[in-house]
């Protein structure tokens, strides 16, 4: 079965570097997996044009809680949809931490994305302290319950969850794939209780050329959310292949 590989470029590239990188990606061999590129908002329209007609899909790194209104600085999911965006990363730990996004906001964003037929990629993950105190499952369960409260899906493929342990993001210290597999199973079980659907779960956190295949071999891991390594052409091609 095809895996889902999502490239999260974060705010790492200049506008011109984003476009140049998208052009290089477009020229690479078609992947046997589904690959989604998430540049920053500003680069989205130009990158939509660059990737048009190819096999890559487009994602955004966030979106607003509603389509239009007095929300200074926000970006409408309806406008993202009109650009050809298909996926929206929501609840990323960097937004929770630096921008104080809480579960109520993430919940509203998920609902707004779904209303626009965009696929939310809900990120959840425990901090090191929670892992060390054996509270990973308790914490993840809370995150899922709040973020998915009142969410109704037509089909299982309307939403994806990314398991991203915070201690693994950008640290070079990825989770053991066997552990990530067990947590992914737990997330699927909890999501089923809430949504009554079998949701796909991705792993994210220091995915690199030397570990990606271990994660993709695991039964309960349906794909990857890749940060740093998605900006290295050779490495990213290898991960997508
Ligand atoms: P990383 O980032 O691959 O650089 O650890 C993953 C993410 O934050 O989505």
Coordinates of N, CA and C and ligand atoms in Angstrom, one line a residue:
X1 N 0.8 -1.2 0.0 CA 0.0 0.0 0.0 C 0.9 1.3 0.0
X2 N 0.4 2.3 -0.7 CA 1.1 3.5 -0.8 C 1.3 4.2 0.6
X3 N 2.4 4.7 0.9 CA 2.6 5.5 2.1 C 2.4 7.0 1.9
X4 N 2.1 7.7 2.9 CA 2.0 9.1 2.8 C 3.2 9.8 3.3
X5 N 3.9 10.6 2.5 CA 5.1 11.3 3.0 C 4.9 12.8 2.9
X6 N 5.0 13.4 4.0 CA 4.7 14.9 4.0 C 5.9 15.6 4.4
X7 N 6.3 16.6 3.5 CA 7.5 17.4 3.7 C 7.0 18.7 4.4
X8 N 7.5 19.0 5.6 CA 7.2 20.2 6.3 C 8.4 21.1 6.3
X9 N 8.3 22.1 5.4 CA 9.5 23.0 5.2 C 9.6 24.0 6.3
X10 N 8.6 24.1 7.1 CA 8.6 25.1 8.2 C 8.9 26.5 7.7
X11 N 9.7 27.3 8.4 CA 10.0 28.7 7.9 C 11.5 28.7 7.6
X12 N 12.0 27.6 6.9 CA 13.5 27.5 6.8 C 14.0 28.1 5.5
X13 N 13.2 28.4 4.5 CA 13.8 28.8 3.2 C 13.3 30.3 2.9
X14 N 14.2 31.0 2.1 CA 13.8 32.2 1.6 C 12.7 31.9 0.5
X15 N 12.1 33.0 0.1 CA 11.1 32.8 -1.0 C 11.7 32.2 -2.3
X16 N 12.8 32.8 -2.7 CA 13.4 32.3 -3.9 C 14.0 30.9 -3.8
X17 N 14.5 30.6 -2.6 CA 15.1 29.3 -2.4 C 13.9 28.2 -2.4
X18 N 12.8 28.6 -1.9 CA 11.6 27.7 -1.9 C 11.2 27.3 -3.3
X19 N 11.2 28.4 -4.2 CA 10.8 28.1 -5.6 C 11.8 27.3 -6.3
X20 N 13.1 27.6 -6.1 CA 14.2 26.9 -6.7 C 14.1 25.4 -6.3
X21 N 13.9 25.2 -5.0 CA 13.8 23.8 -4.5 C 12.6 23.0 -5.0
X22 N 11.5 23.7 -5.1 CA 10.3 23.1 -5.7 C 10.6 22.7 -7.2
X23 N 11.3 23.5 -7.9 CA 11.6 23.2 -9.3 C 12.5 21.9 -9.4
X24 N 13.4 21.8 -8.5 CA 14.3 20.6 -8.4 C 13.4 19.3 -8.1
X25 N 12.5 19.5 -7.1 CA 11.7 18.4 -6.7 C 10.8 17.9 -7.9
X26 N 10.3 18.9 -8.6 CA 9.4 18.5 -9.7 C 10.1 17.7 -10.8
X27 N 11.4 17.9 -10.9 CA 12.2 17.2 -11.9 C 12.6 15.8 -11.5
X28 N 12.4 15.4 -10.3 CA 12.8 14.1 -9.8 C 11.9 13.0 -10.2
X29 N 12.3 11.8 -10.1 CA 11.5 10.6 -10.5 C 10.3 10.5 -9.7
X30 N 9.2 10.1 -10.3 CA 7.9 9.9 -9.6 C 8.1 8.9 -8.5
X31 N 7.6 9.2 -7.3 CA 7.7 8.3 -6.2 C 6.5 7.3 -6.2
X32 N 6.8 6.1 -5.6 CA 5.7 5.2 -5.6 C 4.7 5.5 -4.4
X33 N 5.1 6.4 -3.6 CA 4.3 6.9 -2.5 C 3.6 8.2 -2.8
X34 N 2.6 8.5 -1.9 CA 2.0 9.9 -2.1 C 2.8 10.9 -1.4
X35 N 3.3 11.9 -2.1 CA 4.2 12.9 -1.5 C 3.5 14.3 -1.5
X36 N 3.5 14.9 -0.3 CA 2.9 16.2 -0.1 C 4.0 17.2 0.3
X37 N 4.0 18.3 -0.4 CA 5.0 19.4 -0.1 C 4.3 20.5 0.7
X38 N 4.8 20.9 1.8 CA 4.2 22.0 2.6 C 5.2 23.2 2.8
X39 N 5.2 24.1 1.8 CA 6.0 25.3 1.9 C 5.4 26.3 2.8
X40 N 6.0 27.5 3.0 CA 5.3 28.5 3.8 C 4.2 29.1 2.9
X41 N 3.3 29.9 3.6 CA 2.1 30.5 2.9 C 2.5 31.3 1.7
X42 N 3.6 32.1 1.9 CA 4.0 33.0 0.8 C 4.3 32.3 -0.5
X43 N 5.0 31.2 -0.3 CA 5.5 30.5 -1.5 C 4.4 29.6 -2.1
X44 N 3.3 29.4 -1.4 CA 2.3 28.4 -1.9 C 1.8 28.7 -3.3
X45 N 1.4 29.9 -3.7 CA 0.8 30.1 -5.0 C 1.9 29.8 -6.1
X46 N 3.1 30.2 -6.0 CA 4.1 30.0 -7.0 C 4.4 28.5 -7.0
X47 N 4.5 27.9 -5.9 CA 4.8 26.4 -5.9 C 3.7 25.6 -6.4
X48 N 2.4 26.1 -6.2 CA 1.3 25.4 -6.8 C 1.5 25.3 -8.3
X49 N 1.9 26.5 -8.9 CA 2.1 26.5 -10.3 C 3.3 25.6 -10.8
X50 N 4.3 25.6 -10.0 CA 5.5 24.8 -10.3 C 5.1 23.3 -10.3
X51 N 4.4 22.9 -9.3 CA 4.1 21.4 -9.1 C 2.9 20.9 -9.9
X52 N 2.2 21.9 -10.5 CA 1.0 21.5 -11.3 C 1.2 20.5 -12.3
X53 N 0.3 19.5 -12.4 CA 0.5 18.5 -13.4 C 1.4 17.3 -13.0
X54 N 2.1 17.5 -11.9 CA 3.0 16.4 -11.5 C 2.3 15.5 -10.5
X55 N 3.1 14.7 -9.8 CA 2.5 13.7 -8.9 C 2.5 14.3 -7.4
X56 N 3.1 15.4 -7.2 CA 3.1 15.9 -5.8 C 1.9 16.7 -5.5
X57 N 1.5 16.6 -4.2 CA 0.4 17.3 -3.7 C 0.8 18.4 -2.8
X58 N 0.0 19.4 -2.6 CA 0.4 20.6 -1.9 C -0.3 20.6 -0.5
X59 N 0.5 21.0 0.5 CA -0.1 21.2 1.8 C 0.3 22.6 2.4
X60 N -0.5 23.0 3.4 CA -0.1 24.2 4.1 C 0.3 23.8 5.6
X61 N 1.0 24.7 6.2 CA 1.5 24.4 7.6 C 0.6 24.8 8.7
X62 N -0.5 25.4 8.3 CA -1.6 25.9 9.3 C -2.7 26.5 8.5
X63 N -3.8 26.8 9.1 CA -4.9 27.6 8.5 C -5.8 28.1 9.6
X64 N -6.7 29.0 9.3 CA -7.5 29.7 10.3 C -8.6 28.9 10.8
X65 N -9.3 29.4 11.8 CA -10.4 28.7 12.4 C -11.7 28.9 11.6
X66 N -11.7 29.9 10.6 CA -12.9 30.1 9.9 C -12.5 30.6 8.5
X67 N -13.5 30.7 7.6 CA -13.1 31.1 6.2 C -12.8 32.6 6.0
X68 N -13.7 33.4 6.5 CA -13.5 34.9 6.3 C -13.9 35.6 7.5
X69 N -13.3 36.8 7.7 CA -13.7 37.6 8.9 C -12.6 38.5 9.4
X70 N -12.8 39.1 10.5 CA -11.8 40.1 11.1 C -10.8 39.2 11.9
X71 N -9.9 38.6 11.2 CA -8.8 37.8 11.8 C -7.5 38.2 11.3
X72 N -7.0 39.3 11.7 CA -5.7 39.9 11.2 C -4.6 38.9 11.2
X73 N -4.0 38.8 10.1 CA -2.8 37.9 10.0 C -3.1 36.5 9.7
X74 N -4.4 36.1 9.7 CA -4.7 34.7 9.5 C -4.9 34.4 8.0
X75 N -4.9 33.1 7.7 CA -5.0 32.6 6.3 C -6.2 31.7 6.2
X76 N -7.1 32.0 5.3 CA -8.4 31.3 5.2 C -8.2 29.9 4.6
X77 N -8.8 28.9 5.2 CA -8.7 27.6 4.6 C -9.4 27.5 3.2
X78 N -10.4 28.4 3.0 CA -11.1 28.4 1.7 C -10.2 29.0 0.6
X79 N -9.4 30.0 1.0 CA -8.4 30.5 0.0 C -7.3 29.5 -0.2
X80 N -6.9 28.8 0.8 CA -5.9 27.7 0.6 C -6.4 26.7 -0.4
X81 N -7.6 26.3 -0.2 CA -8.3 25.3 -1.0 C -8.3 25.8 -2.5
X82 N -8.6 27.1 -2.7 CA -8.7 27.6 -4.1 C -7.3 27.6 -4.7
X83 N -6.2 27.6 -4.0 CA -4.9 27.5 -4.6 C -4.5 26.1 -4.9
X84 N -5.3 25.1 -4.6 CA -4.9 23.7 -4.9 C -4.3 23.0 -3.7
X85 N -4.4 23.6 -2.5 CA -3.9 22.9 -1.3 C -4.8 21.8 -0.9
X86 N -4.3 20.7 -0.5 CA -5.1 19.5 -0.2 C -5.0 19.1 1.3
X87 N -3.8 19.4 1.9 CA -3.5 19.0 3.3 C -3.2 20.2 4.1
X88 N -3.6 20.1 5.4 CA -3.2 21.2 6.3 C -2.6 20.6 7.6
X89 N -1.4 20.9 7.9 CA -0.8 20.5 9.1 C -1.4 21.3 10.2
X90 N -1.9 20.7 11.3 CA -2.6 21.4 12.4 C -2.1 20.9 13.7
X91 N -1.9 21.8 14.7 CA -1.5 21.4 16.0 C 0.0 21.0 16.1
X92 N 0.8 21.5 15.2 CA 2.2 21.2 15.2 C 2.8 21.7 16.6
X93 N 3.7 20.9 17.2 CA 4.1 21.3 18.5 C 4.8 22.7 18.5
X94 N 5.4 23.1 17.4 CA 6.1 24.4 17.4 C 5.0 25.5 17.5
X95 N 3.8 25.3 16.9 CA 2.8 26.3 17.0 C 2.2 26.2 18.5
X96 N 2.1 25.0 19.0 CA 1.5 24.9 20.4 C 2.5 25.6 21.3
X97 N 3.8 25.4 21.1 CA 4.8 26.0 22.0 C 5.0 27.5 21.8
X98 N 5.4 27.9 20.6 CA 5.8 29.3 20.4 C 4.6 30.2 20.2
X99 N 3.4 29.7 19.7 CA 2.3 30.6 19.5 C 1.1 30.3 20.4
X100 N 1.4 29.4 21.4 CA 0.4 29.1 22.4 C -0.9 28.6 21.9
X101 N -0.8 27.8 20.8 CA -2.1 27.3 20.3 C -2.6 26.2 21.2
X102 N -3.9 26.3 21.6 CA -4.4 25.3 22.5 C -5.3 24.4 21.8
X103 N -5.8 23.4 22.5 CA -6.6 22.3 21.9 C -7.9 22.9 21.3
X104 N -8.5 23.9 21.9 CA -9.8 24.5 21.4 C -9.5 25.1 20.0
X105 N -8.4 25.8 19.9 CA -8.1 26.4 18.6 C -7.8 25.3 17.6
X106 N -7.1 24.3 18.0 CA -6.7 23.3 17.0 C -8.0 22.5 16.6
X107 N -8.9 22.3 17.5 CA -10.2 21.7 17.2 C -11.0 22.5 16.2
X108 N -11.0 23.8 16.4 CA -11.8 24.7 15.5 C -11.1 24.7 14.1
X109 N -9.8 24.7 14.1 CA -9.1 24.6 12.8 C -9.4 23.3 12.0
X110 N -9.4 22.2 12.8 CA -9.7 21.0 12.1 C -11.1 21.0 11.5
X111 N -12.0 21.5 12.2 CA -13.4 21.6 11.7 C -13.5 22.5 10.5
X112 N -12.8 23.6 10.5 CA -12.8 24.6 9.4 C -12.1 23.9 8.2
X113 N -11.1 23.2 8.4 CA -10.4 22.5 7.3 C -11.3 21.5 6.6
X114 N -11.9 20.7 7.5 CA -12.8 19.6 7.0 C -14.0 20.2 6.2
X115 N -14.5 21.3 6.7 CA -15.6 22.0 6.0 C -15.2 22.4 4.5
X116 N -14.0 22.6 4.4 CA -13.5 23.0 3.1 C -12.9 21.8 2.3
X117 N -13.2 20.6 2.8 CA -12.7 19.4 2.2 C -11.2 19.4 2.0
X118 N -10.5 20.0 3.1 CA -9.0 19.9 3.2 C -8.7 18.8 4.2
X119 N -7.6 18.1 4.0 CA -7.3 17.0 4.9 C -6.4 17.5 6.1
X120 N -7.0 17.5 7.3 CA -6.1 17.9 8.4 C -5.1 16.9 8.7
X121 N -3.9 17.3 9.0 CA -2.8 16.4 9.5 C -2.6 16.8 11.0
X122 N -3.3 16.2 11.8 CA -3.3 16.5 13.3 C -2.0 16.0 13.9
X123 N -1.2 16.9 14.5 CA 0.1 16.5 15.1 C -0.2 16.3 16.6
X124 N 0.2 15.2 17.1 CA 0.2 15.0 18.6 C 1.6 14.4 19.0
X125 N 1.9 14.6 20.3 CA 3.2 14.0 20.7 C 3.5 14.4 22.1
X126 N 4.2 13.6 22.9 CA 4.5 13.9 24.3 C 5.8 14.5 24.4
X127 N 6.0 15.3 25.5 CA 7.3 15.9 25.8 C 8.2 14.8 26.5
X128 N 9.4 15.1 26.6 CA 10.4 14.1 27.2 C 9.9 13.8 28.7
X129 N 9.5 14.8 29.4 CA 9.2 14.6 30.8 C 8.0 13.6 30.9
X130 N 7.0 13.7 30.0 CA 5.9 12.8 30.0 C 6.3 11.4 29.6
X131 N 7.2 11.3 28.7 CA 7.7 10.0 28.3 C 8.4 9.3 29.5
X132 N 9.3 10.2 30.2 CA 10.1 9.6 31.3 C 9.2 9.2 32.5
X133 N 8.1 9.9 32.6 CA 7.2 9.6 33.8 C 6.2 8.5 33.4
X134 N 6.3 8.0 32.2 CA 5.4 6.9 31.8 C 4.0 7.4 31.5
X135 N 3.9 8.7 31.1 CA 2.6 9.2 30.9 C 2.2 9.5 29.4
X136 N 3.0 8.9 28.5 CA 2.8 9.1 27.1 C 1.4 8.9 26.7
X137 N 0.9 7.7 27.0 CA -0.5 7.4 26.5 C -1.5 8.3 27.1
X138 N -1.4 8.6 28.4 CA -2.4 9.5 29.1 C -2.4 10.8 28.4
X139 N -1.2 11.3 28.1 CA -1.1 12.6 27.5 C -1.6 12.6 26.0
X140 N -1.3 11.6 25.3 CA -1.8 11.5 23.9 C -3.3 11.4 23.9
X141 N -3.8 10.6 24.8 CA -5.3 10.5 24.8 C -6.0 11.8 25.1
X142 N -5.4 12.6 26.0 CA -5.9 14.0 26.2 C -5.9 14.8 25.0
X143 N -4.7 14.8 24.3 CA -4.6 15.6 23.1 C -5.6 15.2 22.1
X144 N -5.8 13.9 21.9 CA -6.7 13.5 20.9 C -8.1 13.8 21.2
X145 N -8.5 13.6 22.5 CA -9.9 13.8 22.9 C -10.3 15.3 22.7
X146 N -9.4 16.2 23.0 CA -9.7 17.6 22.9 C -9.7 18.1 21.4
X147 N -8.6 17.6 20.7 CA -8.5 18.1 19.3 C -9.6 17.6 18.5
X148 N -10.1 16.4 18.8 CA -11.1 15.7 17.9 C -12.5 15.8 18.4
X149 N -12.7 16.6 19.5 CA -14.0 16.7 20.1 C -15.1 17.2 19.0
X150 N -16.1 16.4 18.9 CA -17.2 16.9 18.0 C -16.8 16.8 16.5
X151 N -15.7 16.3 16.2 CA -15.3 16.2 14.7 C -16.0 15.0 14.1
X152 N -16.6 15.2 12.9 CA -17.3 14.2 12.2 C -16.7 14.0 10.9
X153 N -16.4 12.7 10.6 CA -15.7 12.4 9.3 C -16.7 11.7 8.4
X154 N -16.7 11.9 7.1 CA -17.5 11.1 6.2 C -16.7 9.8 6.0
X155 N -15.4 9.9 5.8 CA -14.7 8.7 5.6 C -13.3 8.7 6.3
X156 N -12.7 7.6 6.5 CA -11.5 7.5 7.3 C -10.4 8.3 6.7
X157 N -10.4 8.4 5.4 CA -9.2 9.1 4.8 C -9.4 10.7 4.8
X158 N -10.4 11.2 5.5 CA -10.6 12.6 5.6 C -9.6 13.3 6.5
X159 N -9.0 12.5 7.3 CA -8.1 13.1 8.4 C -6.9 12.2 8.6
X160 N -5.7 12.7 8.9 CA -4.5 11.9 9.2 C -4.0 12.4 10.6
X161 N -3.4 11.5 11.3 CA -2.8 11.9 12.6 C -1.3 11.7 12.4
X162 N -0.5 12.6 12.9 CA 1.0 12.4 12.9 C 1.4 12.3 14.3
X163 N 2.1 11.2 14.7 CA 2.7 11.1 16.0 C 4.1 11.6 15.9
X164 N 4.2 12.8 16.6 CA 5.5 13.4 16.6 C 6.0 13.7 18.1
X165 N 6.7 12.8 18.7 CA 7.2 13.0 20.0 C 8.1 14.3 20.0
X166 N 7.8 15.2 21.0 CA 8.5 16.5 20.9 C 10.0 16.3 21.1
X167 N 10.4 15.3 21.9 CA 11.9 15.1 22.1 C 12.6 14.6 20.9
X168 N 11.8 14.2 19.8 CA 12.4 13.7 18.6 C 12.5 14.7 17.5
X169 N 11.7 15.8 17.7 CA 11.7 16.8 16.6 C 12.9 17.6 16.5
X170 N 13.6 17.5 15.4 CA 14.8 18.4 15.1 C 16.0 18.1 16.0
X171 N 16.0 16.9 16.7 CA 17.0 16.6 17.6 C 18.0 15.6 17.1
X172 N 17.6 14.9 16.0 CA 18.5 13.8 15.5 C 18.3 12.5 16.3
X173 N 17.4 12.6 17.3 CA 17.1 11.4 18.2 C 15.7 10.9 17.9
X174 N 15.6 10.1 16.8 CA 14.3 9.6 16.5 C 13.8 8.6 17.5
X175 N 12.5 8.3 17.5 CA 12.0 7.2 18.3 C 12.5 5.9 17.8
X176 N 12.5 4.9 18.6 CA 12.7 3.5 18.0 C 11.5 3.2 17.2
X177 N 11.7 2.6 16.1 CA 10.5 2.4 15.2 C 9.5 1.4 15.9
X178 N 10.0 0.5 16.7 CA 9.1 -0.5 17.3 C 8.2 0.3 18.3
X179 N 8.8 1.3 19.0 CA 8.0 2.0 20.0 C 7.0 2.9 19.3
X180 N 7.5 3.5 18.2 CA 6.5 4.4 17.4 C 5.4 3.6 16.9
X181 N 5.7 2.3 16.5 CA 4.6 1.4 16.0 C 3.6 1.2 17.1
X182 N 4.0 0.9 18.3 CA 3.1 0.6 19.4 C 2.2 1.9 19.7
X183 N 2.9 3.0 19.7 CA 2.2 4.3 20.0 C 1.2 4.6 18.9
X184 N 1.6 4.3 17.6 CA 0.7 4.5 16.5 C -0.6 3.6 16.6
X185 N -0.3 2.4 17.1 CA -1.5 1.5 17.3 C -2.4 2.1 18.4
X186 N -1.8 2.6 19.4 CA -2.6 3.2 20.5 C -3.4 4.4 20.0
X187 N -2.8 5.2 19.2 CA -3.4 6.4 18.6 C -4.6 6.0 17.7
X188 N -4.4 4.9 16.9 CA -5.5 4.4 16.0 C -6.6 4.0 16.9
X189 N -6.3 3.3 18.0 CA -7.4 2.7 18.8 C -8.2 3.9 19.5
X190 N -7.5 4.9 20.0 CA -8.2 6.0 20.6 C -9.0 6.8 19.6
X191 N -8.4 7.0 18.4 CA -9.1 7.8 17.3 C -10.3 7.0 16.9
X192 N -10.2 5.7 16.9 CA -11.4 4.9 16.5 C -12.5 5.1 17.5
X193 N -12.2 5.2 18.8 CA -13.2 5.4 19.9 C -13.9 6.7 19.6
X194 N -13.1 7.7 19.2 CA -13.7 9.1 19.1 C -14.4 9.2 17.7
X195 N -13.8 8.7 16.7 CA -14.3 9.1 15.3 C -15.0 7.9 14.7
X196 N -14.9 6.7 15.2 CA -15.5 5.5 14.6 C -14.9 5.2 13.2
X197 N -13.7 5.6 13.0 CA -13.0 5.4 11.7 C -11.6 4.9 12.0
X198 N -11.1 4.1 11.0 CA -9.7 3.7 11.1 C -8.8 4.7 10.4
X199 N -8.2 5.5 11.3 CA -7.4 6.7 10.8 C -6.0 6.2 10.5
X200 N -5.4 6.9 9.5 CA -4.0 6.6 9.2 C -3.1 7.4 10.2
X201 N -2.0 6.8 10.6 CA -1.1 7.5 11.5 C 0.3 7.5 10.9
X202 N 0.9 8.7 10.9 CA 2.3 8.9 10.4 C 3.2 9.1 11.6
X203 N 4.5 8.8 11.3 CA 5.5 9.1 12.3 C 6.3 10.4 11.9
X204 N 6.6 11.2 12.8 CA 7.5 12.4 12.5 C 8.4 12.6 13.7
X205 N 9.6 13.1 13.4 CA 10.6 13.4 14.4 C 12.0 12.8 14.1
X206 N 12.8 13.6 13.5 CA 14.2 13.2 13.1 C 14.2 12.0 12.1
X207 N 13.2 12.0 11.2 CA 13.2 11.0 10.1 C 14.3 11.4 9.2
X208 N 15.2 10.4 8.8 CA 16.3 10.7 8.0 C 16.5 9.5 7.0
X209 N 17.5 9.7 6.1 CA 17.8 8.7 5.1 C 18.2 7.3 5.8
X210 N 18.8 7.4 7.0 CA 19.3 6.2 7.6 C 18.2 5.5 8.5
X211 N 17.1 6.1 8.7 CA 16.1 5.5 9.6 C 14.7 5.3 9.0
X212 N 14.4 6.0 7.9 CA 13.0 6.1 7.4 C 12.5 4.7 7.1
X213 N 13.3 3.8 6.5 CA 12.8 2.5 6.1 C 12.3 1.7 7.3
X214 N 13.0 1.9 8.4 CA 12.5 1.1 9.6 C 11.1 1.5 10.0
X215 N 10.8 2.8 9.9 CA 9.4 3.3 10.2 C 8.4 2.8 9.2
X216 N 8.8 2.8 7.9 CA 7.8 2.4 6.9 C 7.5 0.9 6.9
X217 N 8.4 0.2 7.5 CA 8.2 -1.3 7.6 C 7.2 -1.6 8.7
X218 N 7.0 -0.7 9.6 CA 6.1 -1.0 10.8 C 4.6 -1.1 10.3
X219 N 3.9 -2.0 10.9 CA 2.5 -2.3 10.5 C 1.6 -1.1 10.7
X220 N 1.8 -0.4 11.8 CA 0.8 0.7 12.2 C 1.3 2.1 11.8
X221 N 2.4 2.1 11.0 CA 2.9 3.5 10.6 C 2.6 3.6 9.1
X222 N 1.7 4.6 8.8 CA 1.2 4.7 7.4 C 2.0 5.7 6.6
X223 N 3.0 6.3 7.2 CA 3.7 7.3 6.4 C 4.6 8.1 7.4
X224 N 5.1 9.2 6.8 CA 6.1 10.0 7.6 C 5.8 11.5 7.4
X225 N 6.1 12.3 8.5 CA 6.1 13.7 8.4 C 7.6 14.1 8.6
X226 N 8.1 14.7 7.6 CA 9.6 15.0 7.6 C 9.9 16.5 7.6
X227 N 10.7 16.9 8.5 CA 11.1 18.3 8.6 C 12.5 18.5 7.9
X228 N 13.5 18.5 8.7 CA 14.9 18.8 8.2 C 15.3 18.1 7.0
X229 N 15.0 16.8 7.0 CA 15.5 15.9 5.8 C 14.7 16.2 4.5
X230 N 13.6 16.9 4.7 CA 12.8 17.2 3.4 C 13.4 18.3 2.7
X231 N 14.4 19.0 3.2 CA 15.1 20.1 2.6 C 16.4 19.7 2.0
X232 N 16.7 18.4 2.0 CA 17.9 17.9 1.4 C 17.5 17.0 0.2
X233 N 17.7 17.4 -1.0 CA 17.1 16.8 -2.1 C 17.4 15.3 -2.2
X234 N 18.6 14.9 -2.1 CA 19.0 13.5 -2.3 C 18.4 12.7 -1.2
X235 N 18.4 13.2 0.0 CA 17.9 12.4 1.2 C 16.4 12.3 1.1
X236 N 15.8 13.4 0.7 CA 14.3 13.4 0.6 C 13.8 12.4 -0.5
X237 N 14.5 12.4 -1.6 CA 14.2 11.5 -2.7 C 14.3 10.1 -2.3
X238 N 15.3 9.8 -1.5 CA 15.5 8.5 -1.0 C 14.3 8.1 -0.1
X239 N 13.9 9.0 0.8 CA 12.8 8.8 1.7 C 11.5 8.5 1.0
X240 N 11.3 9.3 -0.1 CA 10.1 9.2 -0.9 C 10.0 7.9 -1.8
X241 N 11.2 7.4 -2.1 CA 11.2 6.3 -3.1 C 10.6 5.1 -2.5
Ligands
LIG1 P1 12.3 16.9 11.9 O1 10.8 17.7 12.0 O2 12.1 15.9 10.8 O3 13.2 18.0 11.5 O4 12.5 16.4 13.2 C1 9.6 17.0 11.9 C2 8.5 18.0 12.2 O5 8.6 18.9 13.0 O6 7.4 17.8 11.6

